[in-house]
Short mmCIF file of N, CA and C in Angstrom, two decimals:
data_model
loop_
_atom_site.label_atom_id
_atom_site.label_comp_id
_atom_site.label_asym_id
_atom_site.label_seq_id
_atom_site.Cartn_x
_atom_site.Cartn_y
_atom_site.Cartn_z
N LEU Y 1319 -4.19 1.15 8.13
CA LEU Y 1319 -3.59 1.00 6.83
C LEU Y 1319 -2.15 1.42 6.90
N ALA Y 1320 -1.31 0.67 6.23
CA ALA Y 1320 0.12 0.95 6.26
C ALA Y 1320 0.40 2.37 5.82
N LEU Y 1321 -0.40 2.88 4.97
CA LEU Y 1321 -0.16 4.18 4.40
C LEU Y 1321 -0.48 5.29 5.37
N LEU Y 1322 -1.04 4.96 6.50
CA LEU Y 1322 -1.40 5.97 7.48
C LEU Y 1322 -0.27 6.23 8.45
N GLY Y 1323 0.76 5.42 8.42
CA GLY Y 1323 1.82 5.50 9.41
C GLY Y 1323 2.72 6.69 9.25
N THR Y 1324 3.42 7.00 10.33
CA THR Y 1324 4.37 8.11 10.30
C THR Y 1324 5.75 7.65 10.73
N THR Y 1325 5.99 6.37 10.78
CA THR Y 1325 7.28 5.88 11.22
C THR Y 1325 8.32 6.14 10.15
N ALA Y 1326 9.57 5.85 10.48
CA ALA Y 1326 10.66 6.12 9.57
C ALA Y 1326 10.77 5.08 8.46
N PHE Y 1327 10.01 4.00 8.55
CA PHE Y 1327 10.09 2.96 7.55
C PHE Y 1327 9.45 3.42 6.25
N ALA Y 1328 10.10 3.10 5.15
CA ALA Y 1328 9.60 3.49 3.84
C ALA Y 1328 8.53 2.52 3.37
N HIS Y 1329 7.75 2.98 2.41
CA HIS Y 1329 6.78 2.10 1.79
C HIS Y 1329 7.54 1.03 1.00
N THR Y 1330 7.10 -0.20 1.12
CA THR Y 1330 7.60 -1.27 0.27
C THR Y 1330 6.62 -1.37 -0.88
N VAL Y 1331 7.09 -1.14 -2.09
CA VAL Y 1331 6.21 -1.07 -3.25
C VAL Y 1331 6.63 -2.12 -4.28
N THR Y 1332 5.65 -2.84 -4.79
CA THR Y 1332 5.88 -3.79 -5.88
C THR Y 1332 4.77 -3.62 -6.91
N TYR Y 1333 5.02 -4.11 -8.11
CA TYR Y 1333 3.98 -4.09 -9.14
C TYR Y 1333 4.19 -5.25 -10.09
N ASP Y 1334 3.13 -5.59 -10.80
CA ASP Y 1334 3.20 -6.63 -11.81
C ASP Y 1334 2.19 -6.27 -12.89
N TYR Y 1335 2.37 -6.81 -14.08
CA TYR Y 1335 1.46 -6.48 -15.17
C TYR Y 1335 1.44 -7.59 -16.21
N ASP Y 1336 0.41 -7.55 -17.02
CA ASP Y 1336 0.24 -8.48 -18.13
C ASP Y 1336 1.00 -7.91 -19.32
N LYS Y 1337 2.03 -8.61 -19.74
CA LYS Y 1337 2.88 -8.11 -20.83
C LYS Y 1337 2.14 -8.04 -22.17
N ALA Y 1338 1.04 -8.76 -22.28
CA ALA Y 1338 0.28 -8.75 -23.54
C ALA Y 1338 -0.71 -7.59 -23.60
N ALA Y 1339 -0.93 -6.90 -22.50
CA ALA Y 1339 -1.92 -5.81 -22.46
C ALA Y 1339 -1.41 -4.59 -23.22
N ASP Y 1340 -2.36 -3.93 -23.90
CA ASP Y 1340 -2.04 -2.70 -24.63
C ASP Y 1340 -2.44 -1.51 -23.75
N PHE Y 1341 -1.51 -1.02 -22.97
CA PHE Y 1341 -1.79 0.05 -22.02
C PHE Y 1341 -2.08 1.38 -22.70
N SER Y 1342 -1.65 1.53 -23.94
CA SER Y 1342 -1.92 2.78 -24.65
C SER Y 1342 -3.41 2.96 -24.93
N GLY Y 1343 -4.17 1.88 -24.92
CA GLY Y 1343 -5.60 1.96 -25.17
C GLY Y 1343 -6.44 2.26 -23.95
N PHE Y 1344 -5.80 2.31 -22.79
CA PHE Y 1344 -6.54 2.57 -21.56
C PHE Y 1344 -6.56 4.06 -21.27
N LYS Y 1345 -7.69 4.68 -21.61
CA LYS Y 1345 -7.83 6.13 -21.41
C LYS Y 1345 -8.93 6.49 -20.42
N THR Y 1346 -9.81 5.54 -20.11
CA THR Y 1346 -10.92 5.82 -19.19
C THR Y 1346 -11.00 4.71 -18.16
N TYR Y 1347 -11.52 5.06 -16.98
CA TYR Y 1347 -11.66 4.06 -15.92
C TYR Y 1347 -12.92 4.29 -15.11
N LEU Y 1348 -13.33 3.22 -14.44
CA LEU Y 1348 -14.49 3.22 -13.57
C LEU Y 1348 -14.12 2.47 -12.29
N TRP Y 1349 -14.47 3.04 -11.16
CA TRP Y 1349 -14.24 2.37 -9.89
C TRP Y 1349 -15.20 1.20 -9.72
N VAL Y 1350 -14.67 0.08 -9.23
CA VAL Y 1350 -15.48 -1.07 -8.84
C VAL Y 1350 -15.08 -1.47 -7.42
N ARG Y 1351 -15.91 -2.24 -6.79
CA ARG Y 1351 -15.65 -2.61 -5.39
C ARG Y 1351 -14.49 -3.59 -5.29
N GLY Y 1352 -13.60 -3.30 -4.37
CA GLY Y 1352 -12.50 -4.19 -4.05
C GLY Y 1352 -12.69 -4.66 -2.61
N THR Y 1353 -11.67 -4.40 -1.78
CA THR Y 1353 -11.74 -4.68 -0.35
C THR Y 1353 -11.42 -3.36 0.36
N PRO Y 1354 -12.38 -2.45 0.40
CA PRO Y 1354 -12.10 -1.11 0.93
C PRO Y 1354 -12.03 -1.09 2.45
N LEU Y 1355 -11.54 0.01 2.96
CA LEU Y 1355 -11.52 0.24 4.40
C LEU Y 1355 -12.93 0.50 4.91
N ASN Y 1356 -13.19 0.13 6.13
CA ASN Y 1356 -14.46 0.47 6.77
C ASN Y 1356 -14.45 1.91 7.25
N ASP Y 1357 -13.29 2.51 7.29
CA ASP Y 1357 -13.09 3.89 7.73
C ASP Y 1357 -13.36 4.82 6.54
N GLU Y 1358 -14.49 5.48 6.54
CA GLU Y 1358 -14.92 6.30 5.40
C GLU Y 1358 -13.95 7.44 5.09
N ILE Y 1359 -13.38 8.05 6.13
CA ILE Y 1359 -12.46 9.18 5.91
C ILE Y 1359 -11.23 8.72 5.13
N ASN Y 1360 -10.60 7.63 5.57
CA ASN Y 1360 -9.41 7.16 4.87
C ASN Y 1360 -9.75 6.49 3.55
N HIS Y 1361 -10.94 5.92 3.43
CA HIS Y 1361 -11.39 5.39 2.14
C HIS Y 1361 -11.41 6.52 1.11
N LYS Y 1362 -11.99 7.65 1.48
CA LYS Y 1362 -12.05 8.80 0.57
C LYS Y 1362 -10.65 9.30 0.22
N ARG Y 1363 -9.74 9.28 1.19
CA ARG Y 1363 -8.37 9.72 0.93
C ARG Y 1363 -7.69 8.80 -0.09
N ILE Y 1364 -7.90 7.50 0.06
CA ILE Y 1364 -7.28 6.54 -0.85
C ILE Y 1364 -7.83 6.72 -2.27
N VAL Y 1365 -9.14 6.81 -2.39
CA VAL Y 1365 -9.76 6.98 -3.71
C VAL Y 1365 -9.27 8.28 -4.36
N ALA Y 1366 -9.22 9.36 -3.60
CA ALA Y 1366 -8.76 10.64 -4.15
C ALA Y 1366 -7.30 10.56 -4.60
N ALA Y 1367 -6.46 9.89 -3.81
CA ALA Y 1367 -5.04 9.77 -4.17
C ALA Y 1367 -4.86 8.94 -5.44
N ILE Y 1368 -5.62 7.87 -5.56
CA ILE Y 1368 -5.53 7.03 -6.77
C ILE Y 1368 -6.10 7.78 -7.96
N ASP Y 1369 -7.23 8.48 -7.78
CA ASP Y 1369 -7.79 9.30 -8.86
C ASP Y 1369 -6.75 10.29 -9.37
N ALA Y 1370 -6.06 10.95 -8.47
CA ALA Y 1370 -5.05 11.95 -8.86
C ALA Y 1370 -3.93 11.31 -9.68
N GLN Y 1371 -3.50 10.13 -9.28
CA GLN Y 1371 -2.43 9.45 -10.02
C GLN Y 1371 -2.90 9.00 -11.40
N LEU Y 1372 -4.11 8.44 -11.46
CA LEU Y 1372 -4.63 8.00 -12.76
C LEU Y 1372 -4.82 9.19 -13.70
N THR Y 1373 -5.30 10.30 -13.17
CA THR Y 1373 -5.46 11.51 -13.98
C THR Y 1373 -4.11 11.98 -14.51
N SER Y 1374 -3.10 11.93 -13.64
CA SER Y 1374 -1.76 12.37 -14.07
C SER Y 1374 -1.17 11.44 -15.13
N LYS Y 1375 -1.68 10.22 -15.23
CA LYS Y 1375 -1.22 9.26 -16.23
C LYS Y 1375 -2.09 9.30 -17.50
N GLY Y 1376 -3.03 10.26 -17.56
CA GLY Y 1376 -3.83 10.44 -18.76
C GLY Y 1376 -5.14 9.68 -18.80
N LEU Y 1377 -5.57 9.11 -17.68
CA LEU Y 1377 -6.84 8.40 -17.64
C LEU Y 1377 -7.92 9.32 -17.09
N ALA Y 1378 -9.13 9.17 -17.58
CA ALA Y 1378 -10.26 9.98 -17.13
C ALA Y 1378 -11.30 9.06 -16.48
N LYS Y 1379 -11.82 9.49 -15.35
CA LYS Y 1379 -12.86 8.72 -14.67
C LYS Y 1379 -14.17 8.94 -15.40
N VAL Y 1380 -14.91 7.84 -15.63
CA VAL Y 1380 -16.20 7.91 -16.34
C VAL Y 1380 -17.25 7.12 -15.57
N GLU Y 1381 -18.48 7.30 -15.96
CA GLU Y 1381 -19.60 6.53 -15.41
C GLU Y 1381 -19.70 5.20 -16.15
N ALA Y 1382 -20.41 4.25 -15.57
CA ALA Y 1382 -20.53 2.91 -16.15
C ALA Y 1382 -21.10 2.95 -17.57
N ARG Y 1383 -22.06 3.81 -17.81
CA ARG Y 1383 -22.70 3.86 -19.14
C ARG Y 1383 -21.74 4.39 -20.21
N ALA Y 1384 -20.61 4.95 -19.82
CA ALA Y 1384 -19.65 5.51 -20.78
C ALA Y 1384 -18.68 4.46 -21.32
N ASP Y 1385 -18.84 3.20 -20.92
CA ASP Y 1385 -18.00 2.10 -21.43
C ASP Y 1385 -16.51 2.33 -21.13
N PRO Y 1386 -16.11 2.21 -19.85
CA PRO Y 1386 -14.70 2.44 -19.47
C PRO Y 1386 -13.77 1.39 -20.06
N ALA Y 1387 -12.53 1.77 -20.23
CA ALA Y 1387 -11.51 0.84 -20.74
C ALA Y 1387 -11.02 -0.08 -19.63
N VAL Y 1388 -10.89 0.45 -18.40
CA VAL Y 1388 -10.44 -0.37 -17.27
C VAL Y 1388 -11.31 -0.11 -16.04
N PHE Y 1389 -11.36 -1.14 -15.22
CA PHE Y 1389 -11.97 -1.02 -13.90
C PHE Y 1389 -10.84 -0.88 -12.90
N VAL Y 1390 -11.07 -0.09 -11.86
CA VAL Y 1390 -10.08 0.13 -10.81
C VAL Y 1390 -10.69 -0.31 -9.48
N ALA Y 1391 -9.91 -1.06 -8.72
CA ALA Y 1391 -10.34 -1.47 -7.38
C ALA Y 1391 -9.12 -1.43 -6.46
N TYR Y 1392 -9.36 -1.12 -5.20
CA TYR Y 1392 -8.27 -1.23 -4.24
C TYR Y 1392 -8.65 -2.22 -3.16
N HIS Y 1393 -7.62 -2.79 -2.54
CA HIS Y 1393 -7.80 -3.76 -1.47
C HIS Y 1393 -6.87 -3.35 -0.32
N ALA Y 1394 -7.43 -3.23 0.86
CA ALA Y 1394 -6.65 -2.85 2.04
C ALA Y 1394 -6.67 -4.01 3.04
N THR Y 1395 -5.49 -4.38 3.52
CA THR Y 1395 -5.39 -5.45 4.52
C THR Y 1395 -4.42 -5.02 5.61
N PHE Y 1396 -4.54 -5.69 6.76
CA PHE Y 1396 -3.67 -5.42 7.91
C PHE Y 1396 -3.12 -6.72 8.44
N ASP Y 1397 -1.89 -6.67 8.93
CA ASP Y 1397 -1.26 -7.81 9.60
C ASP Y 1397 -0.64 -7.32 10.90
N ARG Y 1398 -0.71 -8.16 11.90
CA ARG Y 1398 -0.04 -7.87 13.17
C ARG Y 1398 1.15 -8.79 13.29
N ASP Y 1399 2.30 -8.21 13.56
CA ASP Y 1399 3.53 -8.96 13.75
C ASP Y 1399 4.10 -8.64 15.12
N LEU Y 1400 5.03 -9.46 15.54
CA LEU Y 1400 5.74 -9.20 16.78
C LEU Y 1400 7.18 -8.86 16.46
N GLN Y 1401 7.69 -7.84 17.15
CA GLN Y 1401 9.09 -7.46 17.03
C GLN Y 1401 9.71 -7.70 18.39
N ILE Y 1402 10.73 -8.53 18.43
CA ILE Y 1402 11.38 -8.88 19.69
C ILE Y 1402 12.75 -8.21 19.72
N SER Y 1403 12.98 -7.44 20.79
CA SER Y 1403 14.26 -6.76 20.98
C SER Y 1403 14.88 -7.28 22.26
N GLY Y 1404 16.15 -7.59 22.23
CA GLY Y 1404 16.82 -8.10 23.41
C GLY Y 1404 18.07 -7.31 23.73
N PHE Y 1405 18.45 -7.33 25.01
CA PHE Y 1405 19.64 -6.63 25.47
C PHE Y 1405 20.29 -7.49 26.54
N SER Y 1406 21.59 -7.60 26.51
CA SER Y 1406 22.31 -8.39 27.51
C SER Y 1406 23.60 -7.66 27.87
N SER Y 1407 23.95 -7.71 29.15
CA SER Y 1407 25.22 -7.13 29.58
C SER Y 1407 25.78 -7.98 30.71
N GLY Y 1408 27.04 -7.87 30.95
CA GLY Y 1408 27.65 -8.64 32.03
C GLY Y 1408 29.09 -8.93 31.73
N TRP Y 1409 29.70 -9.67 32.63
CA TRP Y 1409 31.10 -10.00 32.48
C TRP Y 1409 31.33 -11.38 33.08
N GLY Y 1410 32.50 -11.86 32.93
CA GLY Y 1410 32.87 -13.14 33.52
C GLY Y 1410 33.04 -14.18 32.45
N GLY Y 1411 33.99 -15.05 32.67
CA GLY Y 1411 34.27 -16.11 31.73
C GLY Y 1411 33.62 -17.40 32.16
N TYR Y 1412 33.90 -18.42 31.41
CA TYR Y 1412 33.31 -19.73 31.65
C TYR Y 1412 33.74 -20.28 33.01
N ARG Y 1413 35.03 -20.20 33.38
CA ARG Y 1413 35.55 -20.78 34.62
C ARG Y 1413 35.11 -20.02 35.85
N PHE Y 1414 34.93 -18.72 35.74
CA PHE Y 1414 34.65 -17.90 36.92
C PHE Y 1414 33.18 -17.67 37.15
N GLY Y 1415 32.37 -18.19 36.27
CA GLY Y 1415 30.93 -18.00 36.41
C GLY Y 1415 30.51 -16.62 35.93
N PRO Y 1416 29.60 -16.61 35.04
CA PRO Y 1416 29.18 -15.31 34.48
C PRO Y 1416 28.28 -14.54 35.43
N ASN Y 1417 28.36 -13.26 35.32
CA ASN Y 1417 27.47 -12.35 36.05
C ASN Y 1417 26.81 -11.50 34.98
N ARG Y 1418 25.64 -11.92 34.53
CA ARG Y 1418 24.99 -11.27 33.40
C ARG Y 1418 23.60 -10.82 33.78
N SER Y 1419 23.16 -9.83 33.06
CA SER Y 1419 21.76 -9.42 33.18
C SER Y 1419 21.26 -9.15 31.76
N GLY Y 1420 19.98 -9.22 31.59
CA GLY Y 1420 19.44 -8.98 30.27
C GLY Y 1420 17.96 -8.73 30.33
N SER Y 1421 17.44 -8.31 29.21
CA SER Y 1421 16.00 -8.08 29.12
C SER Y 1421 15.56 -8.29 27.68
N ALA Y 1422 14.31 -8.53 27.53
CA ALA Y 1422 13.73 -8.67 26.20
C ALA Y 1422 12.42 -7.89 26.18
N ARG Y 1423 12.11 -7.34 25.03
CA ARG Y 1423 10.87 -6.58 24.88
C ARG Y 1423 10.18 -7.05 23.61
N VAL Y 1424 8.88 -7.22 23.72
CA VAL Y 1424 8.08 -7.63 22.58
C VAL Y 1424 7.12 -6.49 22.24
N ASP Y 1425 7.16 -6.04 21.00
CA ASP Y 1425 6.27 -4.99 20.53
C ASP Y 1425 5.37 -5.56 19.45
N LYS Y 1426 4.11 -5.17 19.50
CA LYS Y 1426 3.18 -5.54 18.43
C LYS Y 1426 3.27 -4.49 17.34
N ILE Y 1427 3.46 -4.94 16.11
CA ILE Y 1427 3.62 -4.06 14.96
C ILE Y 1427 2.41 -4.28 14.04
N LEU Y 1428 1.76 -3.19 13.66
CA LEU Y 1428 0.65 -3.25 12.72
C LEU Y 1428 1.17 -2.82 11.35
N THR Y 1429 1.04 -3.70 10.39
CA THR Y 1429 1.48 -3.42 9.03
C THR Y 1429 0.26 -3.45 8.12
N GLY Y 1430 0.15 -2.47 7.29
CA GLY Y 1430 -0.96 -2.41 6.34
C GLY Y 1430 -0.46 -2.52 4.92
N THR Y 1431 -1.30 -3.07 4.07
CA THR Y 1431 -0.97 -3.21 2.65
C THR Y 1431 -2.12 -2.67 1.82
N LEU Y 1432 -1.78 -1.90 0.82
CA LEU Y 1432 -2.74 -1.38 -0.14
C LEU Y 1432 -2.39 -1.96 -1.50
N ALA Y 1433 -3.35 -2.65 -2.11
CA ALA Y 1433 -3.17 -3.17 -3.47
C ALA Y 1433 -4.16 -2.46 -4.38
N VAL Y 1434 -3.71 -2.09 -5.56
CA VAL Y 1434 -4.57 -1.45 -6.55
C VAL Y 1434 -4.53 -2.31 -7.81
N ASP Y 1435 -5.73 -2.69 -8.27
CA ASP Y 1435 -5.85 -3.50 -9.48
C ASP Y 1435 -6.46 -2.67 -10.60
N LEU Y 1436 -5.91 -2.84 -11.79
CA LEU Y 1436 -6.51 -2.31 -13.02
C LEU Y 1436 -6.93 -3.53 -13.84
N VAL Y 1437 -8.20 -3.57 -14.16
CA VAL Y 1437 -8.79 -4.71 -14.84
C VAL Y 1437 -9.29 -4.27 -16.22
N ASP Y 1438 -8.88 -4.98 -17.25
CA ASP Y 1438 -9.36 -4.70 -18.61
C ASP Y 1438 -10.88 -4.91 -18.62
N ALA Y 1439 -11.63 -3.89 -18.96
CA ALA Y 1439 -13.09 -3.96 -18.93
C ALA Y 1439 -13.65 -4.94 -19.96
N LYS Y 1440 -12.95 -5.16 -21.05
CA LYS Y 1440 -13.45 -6.07 -22.08
C LYS Y 1440 -13.20 -7.53 -21.72
N THR Y 1441 -11.98 -7.83 -21.26
CA THR Y 1441 -11.61 -9.23 -20.98
C THR Y 1441 -11.86 -9.63 -19.53
N ARG Y 1442 -12.00 -8.64 -18.65
CA ARG Y 1442 -12.18 -8.86 -17.20
C ARG Y 1442 -10.93 -9.48 -16.55
N ASP Y 1443 -9.79 -9.30 -17.19
CA ASP Y 1443 -8.51 -9.78 -16.66
C ASP Y 1443 -7.76 -8.64 -15.98
N ILE Y 1444 -7.09 -8.95 -14.88
CA ILE Y 1444 -6.22 -7.96 -14.24
C ILE Y 1444 -5.04 -7.73 -15.17
N VAL Y 1445 -4.80 -6.48 -15.52
CA VAL Y 1445 -3.68 -6.16 -16.41
C VAL Y 1445 -2.53 -5.47 -15.67
N TRP Y 1446 -2.82 -4.93 -14.48
CA TRP Y 1446 -1.77 -4.27 -13.69
C TRP Y 1446 -2.17 -4.31 -12.22
N ARG Y 1447 -1.20 -4.58 -11.36
CA ARG Y 1447 -1.43 -4.54 -9.91
C ARG Y 1447 -0.22 -3.92 -9.24
N GLY Y 1448 -0.49 -2.94 -8.39
CA GLY Y 1448 0.55 -2.33 -7.58
C GLY Y 1448 0.22 -2.57 -6.11
N MET Y 1449 1.26 -2.80 -5.30
CA MET Y 1449 1.06 -3.03 -3.87
C MET Y 1449 2.06 -2.20 -3.07
N ALA Y 1450 1.56 -1.59 -1.99
CA ALA Y 1450 2.42 -0.82 -1.08
C ALA Y 1450 2.13 -1.29 0.33
N SER Y 1451 3.20 -1.51 1.10
CA SER Y 1451 3.07 -1.92 2.50
C SER Y 1451 3.90 -1.00 3.37
N LYS Y 1452 3.42 -0.78 4.58
CA LYS Y 1452 4.13 0.07 5.51
C LYS Y 1452 3.63 -0.18 6.92
N GLU Y 1453 4.51 0.05 7.88
CA GLU Y 1453 4.12 -0.04 9.28
C GLU Y 1453 3.17 1.11 9.59
N VAL Y 1454 2.13 0.81 10.37
CA VAL Y 1454 1.10 1.78 10.68
C VAL Y 1454 1.38 2.46 12.02
N ASP Y 1455 1.28 3.76 12.03
CA ASP Y 1455 1.31 4.51 13.28
C ASP Y 1455 -0.13 4.93 13.55
N VAL Y 1456 -0.79 4.25 14.47
CA VAL Y 1456 -2.20 4.52 14.72
C VAL Y 1456 -2.42 5.87 15.37
N LYS Y 1457 -1.35 6.52 15.82
CA LYS Y 1457 -1.47 7.84 16.46
C LYS Y 1457 -1.15 8.98 15.49
N ALA Y 1458 -1.02 8.67 14.22
CA ALA Y 1458 -0.67 9.69 13.23
C ALA Y 1458 -1.77 10.75 13.12
N SER Y 1459 -1.35 11.97 12.86
CA SER Y 1459 -2.31 13.07 12.68
C SER Y 1459 -3.04 12.88 11.34
N PRO Y 1460 -4.21 13.49 11.19
CA PRO Y 1460 -4.92 13.40 9.90
C PRO Y 1460 -4.07 13.91 8.73
N GLU Y 1461 -3.30 14.95 8.95
CA GLU Y 1461 -2.45 15.50 7.88
C GLU Y 1461 -1.38 14.49 7.47
N LYS Y 1462 -0.79 13.84 8.45
CA LYS Y 1462 0.26 12.86 8.17
C LYS Y 1462 -0.32 11.64 7.46
N ARG Y 1463 -1.53 11.23 7.85
CA ARG Y 1463 -2.18 10.10 7.19
C ARG Y 1463 -2.43 10.42 5.72
N GLU Y 1464 -2.96 11.60 5.45
CA GLU Y 1464 -3.23 11.99 4.07
C GLU Y 1464 -1.93 12.07 3.27
N LYS Y 1465 -0.90 12.63 3.87
CA LYS Y 1465 0.39 12.74 3.18
C LYS Y 1465 0.94 11.36 2.83
N ASN Y 1466 0.85 10.41 3.78
CA ASN Y 1466 1.36 9.07 3.53
C ASN Y 1466 0.55 8.32 2.47
N ILE Y 1467 -0.75 8.53 2.46
CA ILE Y 1467 -1.60 7.89 1.44
C ILE Y 1467 -1.23 8.44 0.06
N ASN Y 1468 -1.07 9.75 -0.05
CA ASN Y 1468 -0.69 10.35 -1.33
C ASN Y 1468 0.68 9.89 -1.79
N LYS Y 1469 1.60 9.78 -0.84
CA LYS Y 1469 2.96 9.33 -1.18
C LYS Y 1469 2.94 7.88 -1.65
N ALA Y 1470 2.15 7.05 -1.00
CA ALA Y 1470 2.06 5.65 -1.40
C ALA Y 1470 1.46 5.53 -2.80
N ALA Y 1471 0.40 6.29 -3.08
CA ALA Y 1471 -0.23 6.25 -4.40
C ALA Y 1471 0.76 6.70 -5.48
N GLU Y 1472 1.52 7.74 -5.17
CA GLU Y 1472 2.52 8.22 -6.13
C GLU Y 1472 3.56 7.14 -6.43
N LYS Y 1473 4.03 6.47 -5.37
CA LYS Y 1473 5.01 5.40 -5.57
C LYS Y 1473 4.40 4.21 -6.31
N LEU Y 1474 3.15 3.90 -6.00
CA LEU Y 1474 2.48 2.79 -6.68
C LEU Y 1474 2.43 3.01 -8.19
N PHE Y 1475 2.07 4.21 -8.59
CA PHE Y 1475 1.87 4.48 -10.01
C PHE Y 1475 3.12 5.01 -10.71
N LYS Y 1476 4.24 5.01 -10.03
CA LYS Y 1476 5.49 5.42 -10.67
C LYS Y 1476 5.80 4.53 -11.87
N ASN Y 1477 5.43 3.26 -11.78
CA ASN Y 1477 5.71 2.32 -12.85
C ASN Y 1477 4.47 2.01 -13.70
N TYR Y 1478 3.58 2.97 -13.81
CA TYR Y 1478 2.43 2.83 -14.69
C TYR Y 1478 2.43 3.98 -15.68
N PRO Y 1479 2.21 3.74 -16.95
CA PRO Y 1479 2.13 2.42 -17.56
C PRO Y 1479 3.52 1.77 -17.56
N PRO Y 1480 3.53 0.44 -17.53
CA PRO Y 1480 4.84 -0.24 -17.49
C PRO Y 1480 5.62 -0.02 -18.78
N LYS Y 1481 6.93 0.00 -18.62
CA LYS Y 1481 7.80 0.12 -19.79
C LYS Y 1481 8.10 -1.29 -20.28
N LYS Y 1482 7.68 -1.59 -21.46
CA LYS Y 1482 7.85 -2.96 -21.99
C LYS Y 1482 9.19 -3.14 -22.64
#
């Protein structure tokens, strides 16, 4: 997951929302299945980080029988990209024939994206979605992974509720 990385790259965060939604009426939420991680440890970290942000925004987690105002789901995806770096050195002009050397390096980059959806429980429409992407450092320590997940959740919910 992008949020697990420890590289110098910042989280890329975006959000969108339904302008017709009345966010002031959303006081309770219930988790529903999205596209979670198969990694139980990081799944728990993500849920805890999102719970903390929702609580800080005045929402309370409830059971299904309590009739929640919104459903919350997260979706985690990964992409592999290639980063190509090249270097060239040498001298010589066109007439004298160049004497050059160079090299190229290809690195595989793992990028993860975390999307969080808030769905109006009455209409079943998505009313808010936040997304965070970041390069993954698969060698990150557990502490660094947790820190990055919390930081991503904080950035995701910075714009919740949206200012209309």
